[in-house]
Structures are given as C-alpha cells and as structure tokens.
Coordinates of C-alpha atoms in Angstrom, one line a residue:
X1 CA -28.1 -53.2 -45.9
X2 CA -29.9 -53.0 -42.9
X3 CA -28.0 -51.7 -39.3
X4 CA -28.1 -54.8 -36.8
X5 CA -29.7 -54.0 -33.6
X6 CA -26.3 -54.1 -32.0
X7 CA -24.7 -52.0 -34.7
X8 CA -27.4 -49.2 -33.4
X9 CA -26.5 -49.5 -30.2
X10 CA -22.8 -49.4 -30.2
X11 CA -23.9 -45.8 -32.3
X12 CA -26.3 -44.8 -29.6
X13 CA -23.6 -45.4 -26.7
X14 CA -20.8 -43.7 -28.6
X15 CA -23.1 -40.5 -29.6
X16 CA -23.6 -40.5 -25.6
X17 CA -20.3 -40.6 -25.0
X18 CA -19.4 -38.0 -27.3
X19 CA -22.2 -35.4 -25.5
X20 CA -21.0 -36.3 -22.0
X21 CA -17.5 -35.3 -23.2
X22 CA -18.1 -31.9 -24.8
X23 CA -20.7 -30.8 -21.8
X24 CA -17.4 -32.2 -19.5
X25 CA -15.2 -29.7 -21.5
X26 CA -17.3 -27.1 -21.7
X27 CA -17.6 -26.9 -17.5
X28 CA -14.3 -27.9 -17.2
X29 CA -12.8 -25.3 -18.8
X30 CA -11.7 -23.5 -16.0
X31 CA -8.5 -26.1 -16.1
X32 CA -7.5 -24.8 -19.4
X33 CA -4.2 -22.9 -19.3
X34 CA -4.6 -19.9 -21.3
X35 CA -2.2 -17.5 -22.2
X36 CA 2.0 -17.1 -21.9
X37 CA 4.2 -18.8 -19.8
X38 CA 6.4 -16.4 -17.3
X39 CA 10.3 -17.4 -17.4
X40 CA 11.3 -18.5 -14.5
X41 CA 7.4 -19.5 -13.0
X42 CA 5.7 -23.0 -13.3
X43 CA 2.4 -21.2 -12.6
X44 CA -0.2 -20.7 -14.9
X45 CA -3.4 -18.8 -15.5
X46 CA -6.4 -20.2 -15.3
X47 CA -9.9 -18.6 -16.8
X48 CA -12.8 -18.9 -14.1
X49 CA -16.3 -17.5 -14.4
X50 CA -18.3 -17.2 -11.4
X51 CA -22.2 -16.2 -11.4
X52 CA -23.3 -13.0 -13.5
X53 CA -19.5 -11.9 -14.0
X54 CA -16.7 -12.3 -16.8
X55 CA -14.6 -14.7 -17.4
X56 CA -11.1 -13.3 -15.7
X57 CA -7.4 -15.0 -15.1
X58 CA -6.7 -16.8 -11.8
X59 CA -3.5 -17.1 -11.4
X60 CA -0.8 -19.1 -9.5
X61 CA 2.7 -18.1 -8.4
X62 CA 5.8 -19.5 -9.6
X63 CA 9.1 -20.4 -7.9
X64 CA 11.6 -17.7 -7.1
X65 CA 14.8 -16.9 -9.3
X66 CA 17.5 -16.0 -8.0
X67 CA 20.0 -13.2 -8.2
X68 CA 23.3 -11.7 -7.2
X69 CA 22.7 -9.7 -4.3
X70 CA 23.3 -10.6 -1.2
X71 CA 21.5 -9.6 1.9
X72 CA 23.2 -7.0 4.0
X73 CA 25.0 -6.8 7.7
X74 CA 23.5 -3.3 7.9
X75 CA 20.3 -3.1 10.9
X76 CA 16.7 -1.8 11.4
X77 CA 13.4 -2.2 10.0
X78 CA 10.9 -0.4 8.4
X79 CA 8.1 -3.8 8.0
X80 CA 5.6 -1.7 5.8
X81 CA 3.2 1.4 5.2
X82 CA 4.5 4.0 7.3
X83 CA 6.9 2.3 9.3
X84 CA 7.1 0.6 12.7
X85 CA 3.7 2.0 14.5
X86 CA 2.1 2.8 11.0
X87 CA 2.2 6.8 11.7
X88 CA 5.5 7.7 9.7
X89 CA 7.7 8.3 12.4
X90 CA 10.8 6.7 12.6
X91 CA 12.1 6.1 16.4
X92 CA 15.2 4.7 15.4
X93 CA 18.1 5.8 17.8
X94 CA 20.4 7.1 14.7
X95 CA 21.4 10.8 14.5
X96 CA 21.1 12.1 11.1
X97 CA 22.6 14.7 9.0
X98 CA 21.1 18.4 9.7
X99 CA 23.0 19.8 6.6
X100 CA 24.2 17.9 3.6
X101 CA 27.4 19.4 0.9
X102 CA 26.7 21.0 -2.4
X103 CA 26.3 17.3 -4.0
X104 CA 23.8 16.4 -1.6
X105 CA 23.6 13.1 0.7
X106 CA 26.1 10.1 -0.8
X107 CA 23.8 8.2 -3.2
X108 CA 24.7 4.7 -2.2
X109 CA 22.6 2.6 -5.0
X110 CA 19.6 3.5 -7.8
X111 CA 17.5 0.9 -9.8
X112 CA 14.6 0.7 -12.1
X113 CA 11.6 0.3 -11.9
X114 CA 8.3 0.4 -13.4
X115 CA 6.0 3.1 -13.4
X116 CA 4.2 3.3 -10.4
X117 CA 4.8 4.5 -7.2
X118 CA 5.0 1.0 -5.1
X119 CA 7.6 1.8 -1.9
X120 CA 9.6 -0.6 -0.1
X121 CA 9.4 -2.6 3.4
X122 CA 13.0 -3.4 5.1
X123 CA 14.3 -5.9 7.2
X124 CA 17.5 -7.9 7.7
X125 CA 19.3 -5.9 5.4
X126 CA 16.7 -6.7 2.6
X127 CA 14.6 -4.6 0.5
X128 CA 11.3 -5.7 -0.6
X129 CA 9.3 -4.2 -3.2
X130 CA 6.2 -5.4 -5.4
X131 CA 7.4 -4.8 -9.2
X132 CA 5.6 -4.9 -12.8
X133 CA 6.9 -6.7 -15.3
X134 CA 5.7 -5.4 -18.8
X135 CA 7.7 -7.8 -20.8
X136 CA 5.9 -10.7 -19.3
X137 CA 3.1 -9.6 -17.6
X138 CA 3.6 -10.2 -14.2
X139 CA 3.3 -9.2 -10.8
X140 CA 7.1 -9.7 -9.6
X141 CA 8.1 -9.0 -5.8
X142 CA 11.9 -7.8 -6.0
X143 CA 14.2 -8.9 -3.1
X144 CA 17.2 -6.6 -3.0
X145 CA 20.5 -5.8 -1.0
X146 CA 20.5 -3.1 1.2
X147 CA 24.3 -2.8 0.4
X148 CA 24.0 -1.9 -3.0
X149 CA 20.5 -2.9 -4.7
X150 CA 21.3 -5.7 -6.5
X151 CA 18.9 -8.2 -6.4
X152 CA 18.8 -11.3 -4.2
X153 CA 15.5 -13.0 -5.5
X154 CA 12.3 -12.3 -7.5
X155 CA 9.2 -14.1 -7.5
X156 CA 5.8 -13.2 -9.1
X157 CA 2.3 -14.1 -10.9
X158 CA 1.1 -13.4 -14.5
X159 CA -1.7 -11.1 -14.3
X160 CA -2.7 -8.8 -17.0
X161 CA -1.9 -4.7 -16.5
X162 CA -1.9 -1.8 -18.3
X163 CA -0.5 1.4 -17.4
X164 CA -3.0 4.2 -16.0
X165 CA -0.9 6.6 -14.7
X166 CA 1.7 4.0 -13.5
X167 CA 0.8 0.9 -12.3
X168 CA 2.0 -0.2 -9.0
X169 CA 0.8 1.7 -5.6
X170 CA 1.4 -0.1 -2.8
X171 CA 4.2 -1.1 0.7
X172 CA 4.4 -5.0 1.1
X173 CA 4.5 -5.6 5.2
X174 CA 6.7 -7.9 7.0
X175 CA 5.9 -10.6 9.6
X176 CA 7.9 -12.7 11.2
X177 CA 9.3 -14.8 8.6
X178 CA 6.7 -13.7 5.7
X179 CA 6.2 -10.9 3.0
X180 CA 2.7 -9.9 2.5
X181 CA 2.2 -8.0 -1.1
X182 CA -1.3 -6.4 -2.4
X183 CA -1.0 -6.2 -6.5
X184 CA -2.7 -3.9 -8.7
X185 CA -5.3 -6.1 -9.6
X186 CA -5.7 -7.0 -5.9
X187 CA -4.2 -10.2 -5.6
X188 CA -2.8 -10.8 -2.1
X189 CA 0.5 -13.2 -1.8
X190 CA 2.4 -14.6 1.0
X191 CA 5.8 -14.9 0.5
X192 CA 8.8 -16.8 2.5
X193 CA 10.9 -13.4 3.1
X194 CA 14.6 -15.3 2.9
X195 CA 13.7 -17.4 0.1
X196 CA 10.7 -15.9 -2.1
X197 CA 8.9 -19.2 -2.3
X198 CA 5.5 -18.3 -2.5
X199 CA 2.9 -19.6 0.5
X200 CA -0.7 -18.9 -0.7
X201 CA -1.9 -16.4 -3.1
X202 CA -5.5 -14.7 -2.8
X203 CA -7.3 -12.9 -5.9
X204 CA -9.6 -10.5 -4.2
X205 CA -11.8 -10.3 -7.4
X206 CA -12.6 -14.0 -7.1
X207 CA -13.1 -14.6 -3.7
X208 CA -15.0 -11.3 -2.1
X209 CA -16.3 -9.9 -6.0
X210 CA -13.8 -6.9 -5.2
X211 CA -14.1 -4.1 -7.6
X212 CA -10.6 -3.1 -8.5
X213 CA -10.2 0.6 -7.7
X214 CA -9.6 3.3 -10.9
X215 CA -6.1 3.5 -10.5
X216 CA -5.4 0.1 -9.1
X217 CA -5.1 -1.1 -5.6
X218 CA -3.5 1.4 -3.9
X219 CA -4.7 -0.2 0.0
X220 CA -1.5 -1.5 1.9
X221 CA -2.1 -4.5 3.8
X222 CA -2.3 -4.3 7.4
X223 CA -0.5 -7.1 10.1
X224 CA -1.9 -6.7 13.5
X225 CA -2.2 -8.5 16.6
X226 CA -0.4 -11.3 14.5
X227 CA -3.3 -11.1 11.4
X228 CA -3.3 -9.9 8.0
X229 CA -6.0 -7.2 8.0
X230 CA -7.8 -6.0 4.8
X231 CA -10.3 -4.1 3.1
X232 CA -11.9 -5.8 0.1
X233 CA -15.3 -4.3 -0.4
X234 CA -18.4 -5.3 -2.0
X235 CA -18.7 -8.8 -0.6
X236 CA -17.0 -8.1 3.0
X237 CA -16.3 -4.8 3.9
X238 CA -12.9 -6.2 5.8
X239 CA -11.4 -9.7 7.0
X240 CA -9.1 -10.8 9.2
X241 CA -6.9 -13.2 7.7
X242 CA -3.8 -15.5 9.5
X243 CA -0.6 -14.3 7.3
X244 CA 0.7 -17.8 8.1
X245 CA -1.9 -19.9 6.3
X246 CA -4.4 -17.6 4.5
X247 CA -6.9 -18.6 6.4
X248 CA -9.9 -16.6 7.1
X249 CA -10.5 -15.8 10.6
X250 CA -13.4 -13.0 10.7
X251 CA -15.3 -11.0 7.9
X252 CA -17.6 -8.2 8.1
X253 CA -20.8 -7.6 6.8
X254 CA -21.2 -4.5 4.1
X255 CA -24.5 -3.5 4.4
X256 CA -24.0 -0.3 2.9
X257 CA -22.2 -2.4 0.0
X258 CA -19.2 0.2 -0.1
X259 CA -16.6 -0.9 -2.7
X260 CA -12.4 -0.5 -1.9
X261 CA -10.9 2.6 -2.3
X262 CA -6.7 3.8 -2.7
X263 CA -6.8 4.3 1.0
X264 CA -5.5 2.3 3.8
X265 CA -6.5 0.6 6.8
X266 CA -5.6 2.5 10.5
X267 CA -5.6 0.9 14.5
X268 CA -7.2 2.4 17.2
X269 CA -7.5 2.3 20.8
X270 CA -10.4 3.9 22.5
X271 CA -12.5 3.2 25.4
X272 CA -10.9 -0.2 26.3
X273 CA -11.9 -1.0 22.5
X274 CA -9.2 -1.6 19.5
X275 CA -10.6 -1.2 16.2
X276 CA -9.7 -0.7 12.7
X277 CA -10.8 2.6 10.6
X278 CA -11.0 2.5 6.8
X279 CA -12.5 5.2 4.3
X280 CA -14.8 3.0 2.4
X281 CA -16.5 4.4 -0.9
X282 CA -19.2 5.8 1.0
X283 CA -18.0 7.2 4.3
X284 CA -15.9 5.9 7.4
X285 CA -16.6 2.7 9.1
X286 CA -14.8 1.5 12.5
X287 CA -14.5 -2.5 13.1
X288 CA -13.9 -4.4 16.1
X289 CA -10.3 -5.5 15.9
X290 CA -11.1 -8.9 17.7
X291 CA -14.4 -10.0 16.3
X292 CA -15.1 -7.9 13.0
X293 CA -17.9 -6.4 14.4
X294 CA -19.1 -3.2 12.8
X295 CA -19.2 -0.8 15.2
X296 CA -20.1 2.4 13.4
X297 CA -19.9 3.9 10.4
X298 CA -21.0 7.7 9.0
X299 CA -21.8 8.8 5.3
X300 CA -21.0 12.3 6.8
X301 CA -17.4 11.9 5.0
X302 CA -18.0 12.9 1.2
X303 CA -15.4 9.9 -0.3
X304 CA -15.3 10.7 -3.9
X305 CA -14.4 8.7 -7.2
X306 CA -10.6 8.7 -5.3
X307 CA -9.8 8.4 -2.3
X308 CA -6.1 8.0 -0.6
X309 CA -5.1 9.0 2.9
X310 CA -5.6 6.2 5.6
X311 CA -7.8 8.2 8.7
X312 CA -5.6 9.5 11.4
X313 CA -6.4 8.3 15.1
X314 CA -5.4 11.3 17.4
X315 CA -6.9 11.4 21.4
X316 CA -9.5 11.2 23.0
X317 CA -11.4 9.0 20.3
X318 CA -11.0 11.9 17.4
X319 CA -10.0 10.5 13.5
X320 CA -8.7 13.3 11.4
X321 CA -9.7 12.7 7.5
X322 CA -8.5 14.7 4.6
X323 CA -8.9 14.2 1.3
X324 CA -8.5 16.5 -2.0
X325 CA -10.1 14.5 -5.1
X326 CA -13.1 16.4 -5.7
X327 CA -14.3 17.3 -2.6
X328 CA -15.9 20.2 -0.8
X329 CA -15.1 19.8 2.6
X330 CA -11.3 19.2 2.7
X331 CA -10.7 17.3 5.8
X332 CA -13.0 16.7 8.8
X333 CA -12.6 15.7 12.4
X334 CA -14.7 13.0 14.0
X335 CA -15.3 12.1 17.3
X336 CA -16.1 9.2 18.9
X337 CA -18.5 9.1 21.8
X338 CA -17.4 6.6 25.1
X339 CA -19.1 3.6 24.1
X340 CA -17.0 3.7 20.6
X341 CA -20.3 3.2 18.9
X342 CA -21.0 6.6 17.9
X343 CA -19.4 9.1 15.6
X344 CA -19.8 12.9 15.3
X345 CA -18.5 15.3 13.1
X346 CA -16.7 17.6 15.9
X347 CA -15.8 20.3 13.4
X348 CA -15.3 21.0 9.6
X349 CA -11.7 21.6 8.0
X350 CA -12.3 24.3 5.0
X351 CA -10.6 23.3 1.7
X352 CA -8.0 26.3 2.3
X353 CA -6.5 24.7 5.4
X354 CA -6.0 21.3 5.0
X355 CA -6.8 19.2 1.8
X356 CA -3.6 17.1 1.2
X357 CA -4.9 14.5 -2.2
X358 CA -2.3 11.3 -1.6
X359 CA 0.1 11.4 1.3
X360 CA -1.5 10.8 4.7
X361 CA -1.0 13.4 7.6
X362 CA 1.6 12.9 10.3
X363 CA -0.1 13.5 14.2
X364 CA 3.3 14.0 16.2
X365 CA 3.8 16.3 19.0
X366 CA 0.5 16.6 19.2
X367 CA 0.2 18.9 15.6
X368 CA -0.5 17.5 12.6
X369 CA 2.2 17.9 9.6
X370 CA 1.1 17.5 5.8
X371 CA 0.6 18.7 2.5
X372 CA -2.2 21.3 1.2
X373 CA -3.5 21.1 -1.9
X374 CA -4.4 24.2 -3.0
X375 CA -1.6 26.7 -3.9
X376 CA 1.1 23.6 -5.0
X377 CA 1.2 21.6 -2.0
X378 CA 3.2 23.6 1.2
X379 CA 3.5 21.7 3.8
X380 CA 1.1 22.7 6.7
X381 CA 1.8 22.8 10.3
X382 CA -1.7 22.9 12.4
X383 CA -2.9 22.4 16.0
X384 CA -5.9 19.4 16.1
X385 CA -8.9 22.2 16.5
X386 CA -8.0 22.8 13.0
X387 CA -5.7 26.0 13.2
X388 CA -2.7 26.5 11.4
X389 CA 0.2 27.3 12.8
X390 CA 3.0 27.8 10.2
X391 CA 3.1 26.8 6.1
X392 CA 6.2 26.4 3.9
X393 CA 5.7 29.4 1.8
X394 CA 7.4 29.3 -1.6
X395 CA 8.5 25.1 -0.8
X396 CA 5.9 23.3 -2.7
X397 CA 5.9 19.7 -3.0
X398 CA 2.5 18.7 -4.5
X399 CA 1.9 15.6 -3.8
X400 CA 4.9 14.6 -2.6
X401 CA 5.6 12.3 0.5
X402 CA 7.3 12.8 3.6
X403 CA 8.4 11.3 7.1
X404 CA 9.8 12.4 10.5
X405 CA 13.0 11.0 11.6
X406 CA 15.5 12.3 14.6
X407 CA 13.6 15.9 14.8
X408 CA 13.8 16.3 11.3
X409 CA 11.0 16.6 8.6
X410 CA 11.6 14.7 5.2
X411 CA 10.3 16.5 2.4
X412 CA 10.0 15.1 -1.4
X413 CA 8.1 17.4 -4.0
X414 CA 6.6 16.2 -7.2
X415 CA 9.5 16.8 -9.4
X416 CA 11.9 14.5 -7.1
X417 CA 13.3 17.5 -4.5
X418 CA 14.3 16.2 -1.2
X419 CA 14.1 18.7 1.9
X420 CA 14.5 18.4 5.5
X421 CA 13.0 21.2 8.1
X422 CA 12.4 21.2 12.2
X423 CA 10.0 18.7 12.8
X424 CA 8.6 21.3 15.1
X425 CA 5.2 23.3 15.6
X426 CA 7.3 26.9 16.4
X427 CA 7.9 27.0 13.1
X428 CA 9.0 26.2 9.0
X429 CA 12.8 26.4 9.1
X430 CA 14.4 24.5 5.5
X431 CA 18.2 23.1 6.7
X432 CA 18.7 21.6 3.4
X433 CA 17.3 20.2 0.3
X434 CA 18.7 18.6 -2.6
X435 CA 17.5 17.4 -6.1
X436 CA 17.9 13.8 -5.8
X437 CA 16.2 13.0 -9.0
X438 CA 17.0 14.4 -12.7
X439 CA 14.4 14.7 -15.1
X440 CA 11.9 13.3 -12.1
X441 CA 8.8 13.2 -11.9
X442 CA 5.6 12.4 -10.1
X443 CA 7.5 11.3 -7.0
X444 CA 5.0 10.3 -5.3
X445 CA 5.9 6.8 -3.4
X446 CA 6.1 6.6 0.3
X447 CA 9.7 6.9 1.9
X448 CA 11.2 4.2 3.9
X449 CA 14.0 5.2 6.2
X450 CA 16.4 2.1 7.9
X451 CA 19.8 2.9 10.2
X452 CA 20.3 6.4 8.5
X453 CA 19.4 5.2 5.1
X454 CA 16.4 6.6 2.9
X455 CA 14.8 4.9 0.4
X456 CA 13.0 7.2 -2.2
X457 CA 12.1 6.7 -5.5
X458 CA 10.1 8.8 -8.4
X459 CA 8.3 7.3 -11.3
X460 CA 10.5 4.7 -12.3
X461 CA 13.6 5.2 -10.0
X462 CA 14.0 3.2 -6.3
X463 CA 17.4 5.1 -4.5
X464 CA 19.2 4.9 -0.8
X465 CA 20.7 8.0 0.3
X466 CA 22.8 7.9 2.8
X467 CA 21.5 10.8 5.5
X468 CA 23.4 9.5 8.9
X469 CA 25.5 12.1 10.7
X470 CA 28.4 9.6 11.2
X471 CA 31.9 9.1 9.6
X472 CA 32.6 6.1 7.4
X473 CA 34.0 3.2 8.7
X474 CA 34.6 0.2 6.9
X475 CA 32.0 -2.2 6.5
X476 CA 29.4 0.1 8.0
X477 CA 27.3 0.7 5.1
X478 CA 26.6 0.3 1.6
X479 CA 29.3 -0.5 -1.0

C-alpha cells in the first residue's frame, strides 16, 4: 500500500524534529549534571568546553552546614597572607612569652586536616581555612572556634584533586563582612564570613584560560583599596575585581603571555604611584593599582618551573626577589627609576647568601630576615646591599615559615620545631624552641598569630599555641 502524501509529511516533520532535538542536545550539553553529588551542597558540576580546550567541571557552591563550634570572645585579626600590612609582622599590642617550660607553650586545640599546607585568616574569634575533602571531592572552606577548634560551619564546591605533594596552598583574606578563598584548581569564592553562604564563585580556568600551576594554586588573593586583586595569567596578567559582587573592574593586558605562578601578589608605593608587583612566569611586572596599567616589567628575573616568594617592596623604589627552584642567581634587587616606569637590576644576590625556595623574606628594621637554602635552611639576617650580618648556625629549618611578633622571631623547621630568637640585626640569640609536632613533617604553611595565640600547622595538623606572657584568668582564652 502506497504512503498518502500526508502520511509522508507527518514522517518528514517528525524526522526534522528528531534532528533539531539531538543537535539541541548535543550543544546543550553543558547543562548536564555529571558526576557525584556532595552532602550537604545543592550544587552541581557542570561540563563546559570552550574553543580549542577540554571539556572540564564548572562548578557551583552549595549551602553551608553547620557545626558545633561557636565563635569566640577572644580579639585581633590576622585577615590573610602575612597578616595586617601583608609583610609578616604582627603590631598587635600583646606581650609574649620570651621562654616557654619543658612542655613547651599550652596547646589550646589541634585538628585535621588534609595534606597541604593551606594557613588560616582570623577575625572575630573565627578561624578560616580552605580544606580538601577526599571523600567527596570538594573544595570545603572550614569555619572554626578560636576557643577550641571545633567547627562553626563548612561550605564548599566539588572540583576534582589529586594529591601532588599535598594539595592545598593557600591564606583566604578577610573583608569586611566576606571570605575570599583561591582553590587548588583556581577557583575563587566569596563567602558571607558569619554564615558561609556562598556569594559568587569564579573558575579562573574558564574565564581568563588560566593554566593551573604544577603544584596547584599556591597565589593568595589580595584585598586592596577595597578590591579583590589577582594574578591569573595567560588571558590577563591581573584584574581588579569588587569582593562584593565579583565584578570586574580593570584587567591587564599580557603581552608577554606569562602564565601564574605559586607566588603572591605585593603593594607598593613609589613616586606618588601605588602599584602591584607579581613574579609572573617570565620575569617581574609592576601594575598601576588604580587603572591596571602595565607599568614595567623585566625578564632579567630568571622565574623557573616554580616559583613562590611574593617580591619584597623595601625604600626608595627597590623590590627584593629570592627564589631557590632551579635558579642561578638566588635573589636579586631591583630598582625602580622616579617615573616608576623603569626597572634596573641594582645588584646580584649570589646563591650562597640568600636563596630562601617557599617562605617570603621579612624587611623589618630595615634588614631583611629569611631562610637560605643551601646548607638546610638557617635563617639569614642581612643589610639591603646584600651583606649578611648574622646566620643561625646549627638551627635549620628548611623551608619552614616564620613571623615577627613583640621583638621576637618565630621559627618553624620542616620537621614541625618551633623557635623564637631576637628579632634583631646584632645578632642570632635562640630563647626557646619546642617540638610542637610529633612525627611532623613538611611544615611548611604560613603562621598566623591573633592576641597571643599562634596558629601552626604541618602536613595534615592545624594547632593554637598559647605564647602570651600573661596569667590565666577565666574566660580569657581558649577552653
């Protein structure tokens, strides 16, 4: 039997149909959920593919869940990377402990962590630090009490990690009533800091074609002059973003197309001009803090595969860099000229005086203070033309970090050690030390310091030690 002509076309129109809705699918596909759920987040990834790249996860944060802790009474800040003014030097008005008993300082709380060597921001009596969770695969940012470091809240993202020599690396930073958290796999969050409800969320990969660094994003995000300030690399070399909205407010051009590397972003002032200084992959670049200007750069700085300390603004429009991954010349001094548009190498650091790999230097009484390399990591004591005035000796603490509170030098080695020295430029005198860590290792995350308590942690280990000079009184600190 023959097909009637309206037989055909109800065939025609239906094969149509079909084709319009597999090509629909098929570009459409980015609104798939793919993967696991996360307990306790309604967000879920999302596979995109942009021009000439893989597919990769998008993700979208979940709501917070809530714990036990409670926020503490106890004072102070520490809002992010380095502290206050971003230099690691605590001005807090609290005398501390020059010698501690046999046990050490009182250990007021530990937890657990991943492994990674992600430090904490505090405020409020709250401690915020971005977490991995393995059994889900999520970024997670941890709320916890000051008192006693139980948690208050938790809020996160799935995102896919493995571990390569840890996994987490970086300091959230605190403004106003916002967290601000760089993940491994450079996602950047906004975060309300009392409740963890999450604000926006910004995959680096997807917006700016970031290349994730070897050992994950190790850059800690910058808040200055009320905006978020960061360094993604390849398609802008850095942005200005408002923490508020995640807006973008400036972006520079990368004409040298450098790609991010584990180092942070620094602020300086210099003839009339602020800017921002950042190690990029292929040398140091100085942008205009208001306009996101480029207003010099230099491939005289060898950056390697790795590269880690943030520059170090000193007078007179010098920037001290150091690195030790791979690289021949150590640490150099530049110098800008009095427009701020031109850099010089003013002189070159040898390998054997300065070289320190991870930790970033500390310029404070007008000396710099920081690990060497070579010979296990003494710490160095030097005057800025690049002499050195004293060295620990036999205390080696390899990669360590450290901070200067009250006068005093705070010293962690690899191997979880804690010692305190002078913070002076006469000379290396050790008042105490203490192993704060059994069985640690690779101790390598920055220290945060709040009201006379440090935060430290190791590998997988976040602790508060009590180092106040000050008898308890009930109610002062943690439980």
């Amino acid at each position: 039997m023959q097909p009637s002509s309206i037989d055909r076309t109800i065939s025609v129109v239906v094969f149509v149909m079909a084709v319009f809705c597999l090509v629909s699918l098929f570009f459409t596909r980015s609104s798939i959920p793919v993967g696991m759920r996360v307990p306790g987040m309604d967000g879920t990834p999302q596979v995109l593919v942009t021009a000439n790249r893989l597919p990769y996860e998008a993700v979208i944060a979940g709501r917070p869940v809530s714990g036990s802790g409670v926020a503490s009474a106890i004072g102070g800040t520490w809002p992010g990377f380095r502290g206050p003014n971003r230099d690691g030097v605590s001005r807090e008005n609290m005398k501390l402990a020059r010698h501690w008993p046999e046990t050490g300082p009182q250990k007021c709380w530990e937890v657990t962590l991943c492994e990674g060597y992600a430090s904490p921001a505090v405020r409020d009596g709250r401690v915020y630090v971005l977490d991995y969770d393995e059994a889900v695969g999520a970024d997670v940012l941890r709320c916890l009490s000051l008192d006693d470091g139980r948690e208050i809240w938790r809020a996160g993202y799935p995102v896919a990690v493995t571990r390569n020599h840890g996994i987490t690396r970086t300091v959230p930073v605190l403004f106003e009533d916002c967290v601000i958290t760089f993940g491994p796999q450079c996602h950047v969050a906004c975060w309300d800091a009392e409740t963890g409800e999450n604000r926006w969320l910004m995959d680096l990969r997807q917006r700016y074609q970031t290349t994730v660094p070897r050992w994950y994003a190790g850059q800690c995000p910058l808040i200055d002059q009320g905006r978020l300030i960061l360094a993604p690399g390849d398609a802008a070399l850095m942005v200005a973003i408002d923490p508020k909205s995640g807006a973008v407010i400036w972006q520079t051009e990368n004409p040298r197309g450098w790609e991010m590397t584990h180092g942070s972003i620094a602020v300086m002032q210099h003839a009339g001009v602020r800017m921002y200084v950042y190690c990029g992959s292929g040398g140091v670049v100085g942008v205009d803090a208001e306009t996101g200007e480029l207003r010099w750069d230099t491939t005289q700085w060898p950056v390697q595969f790795a590269h880690a300390p943030t520059p170090v603004p000193l007078l007179d429009g010098r920037i001290f860099v150091c690195s030790g991954y791979g690289n021949d010349v150590g640490a150099l001094m530049l110098r800008l000229d009095e427009t701020a548009r031109n850099v010089s190498i003013e002189r070159e650091f040898s390998p054997k005086e300065f070289n320190s790999e991870q930790q970033t230097p500390i310029f404070y009484d007008d000396h710099l203070f920081g690990v060497r390399k070579r010979g296990g990591g003494p710490m160095v004591c030097m005057d800025v033309g690049g002499n050195e005035i004293w060295n620990s000796g036999r205390d080696r603490f390899g990669h360590g970090p450290y901070l200067i509170a009250d006068g005093l030098l705070f010293m962690m080695s690899n191997v979880g050690e804690l010692t305190i020295a002078e913070a002076s430029h006469e000379g290396y005198r050790r008042l105490a030390s203490h192993l704060v860590f059994e069985d640690g290792h690779d101790a390598w995350g920055p220290m945060a310091i709040v009201n006379g308590y440090l935060l430290l942690r190791d590998m997988t280990r976040l602790v508060c030690l009590d180092v106040a000079a000050r008898e308890t009184q009930v109610g002062e600190g943690p439980l």
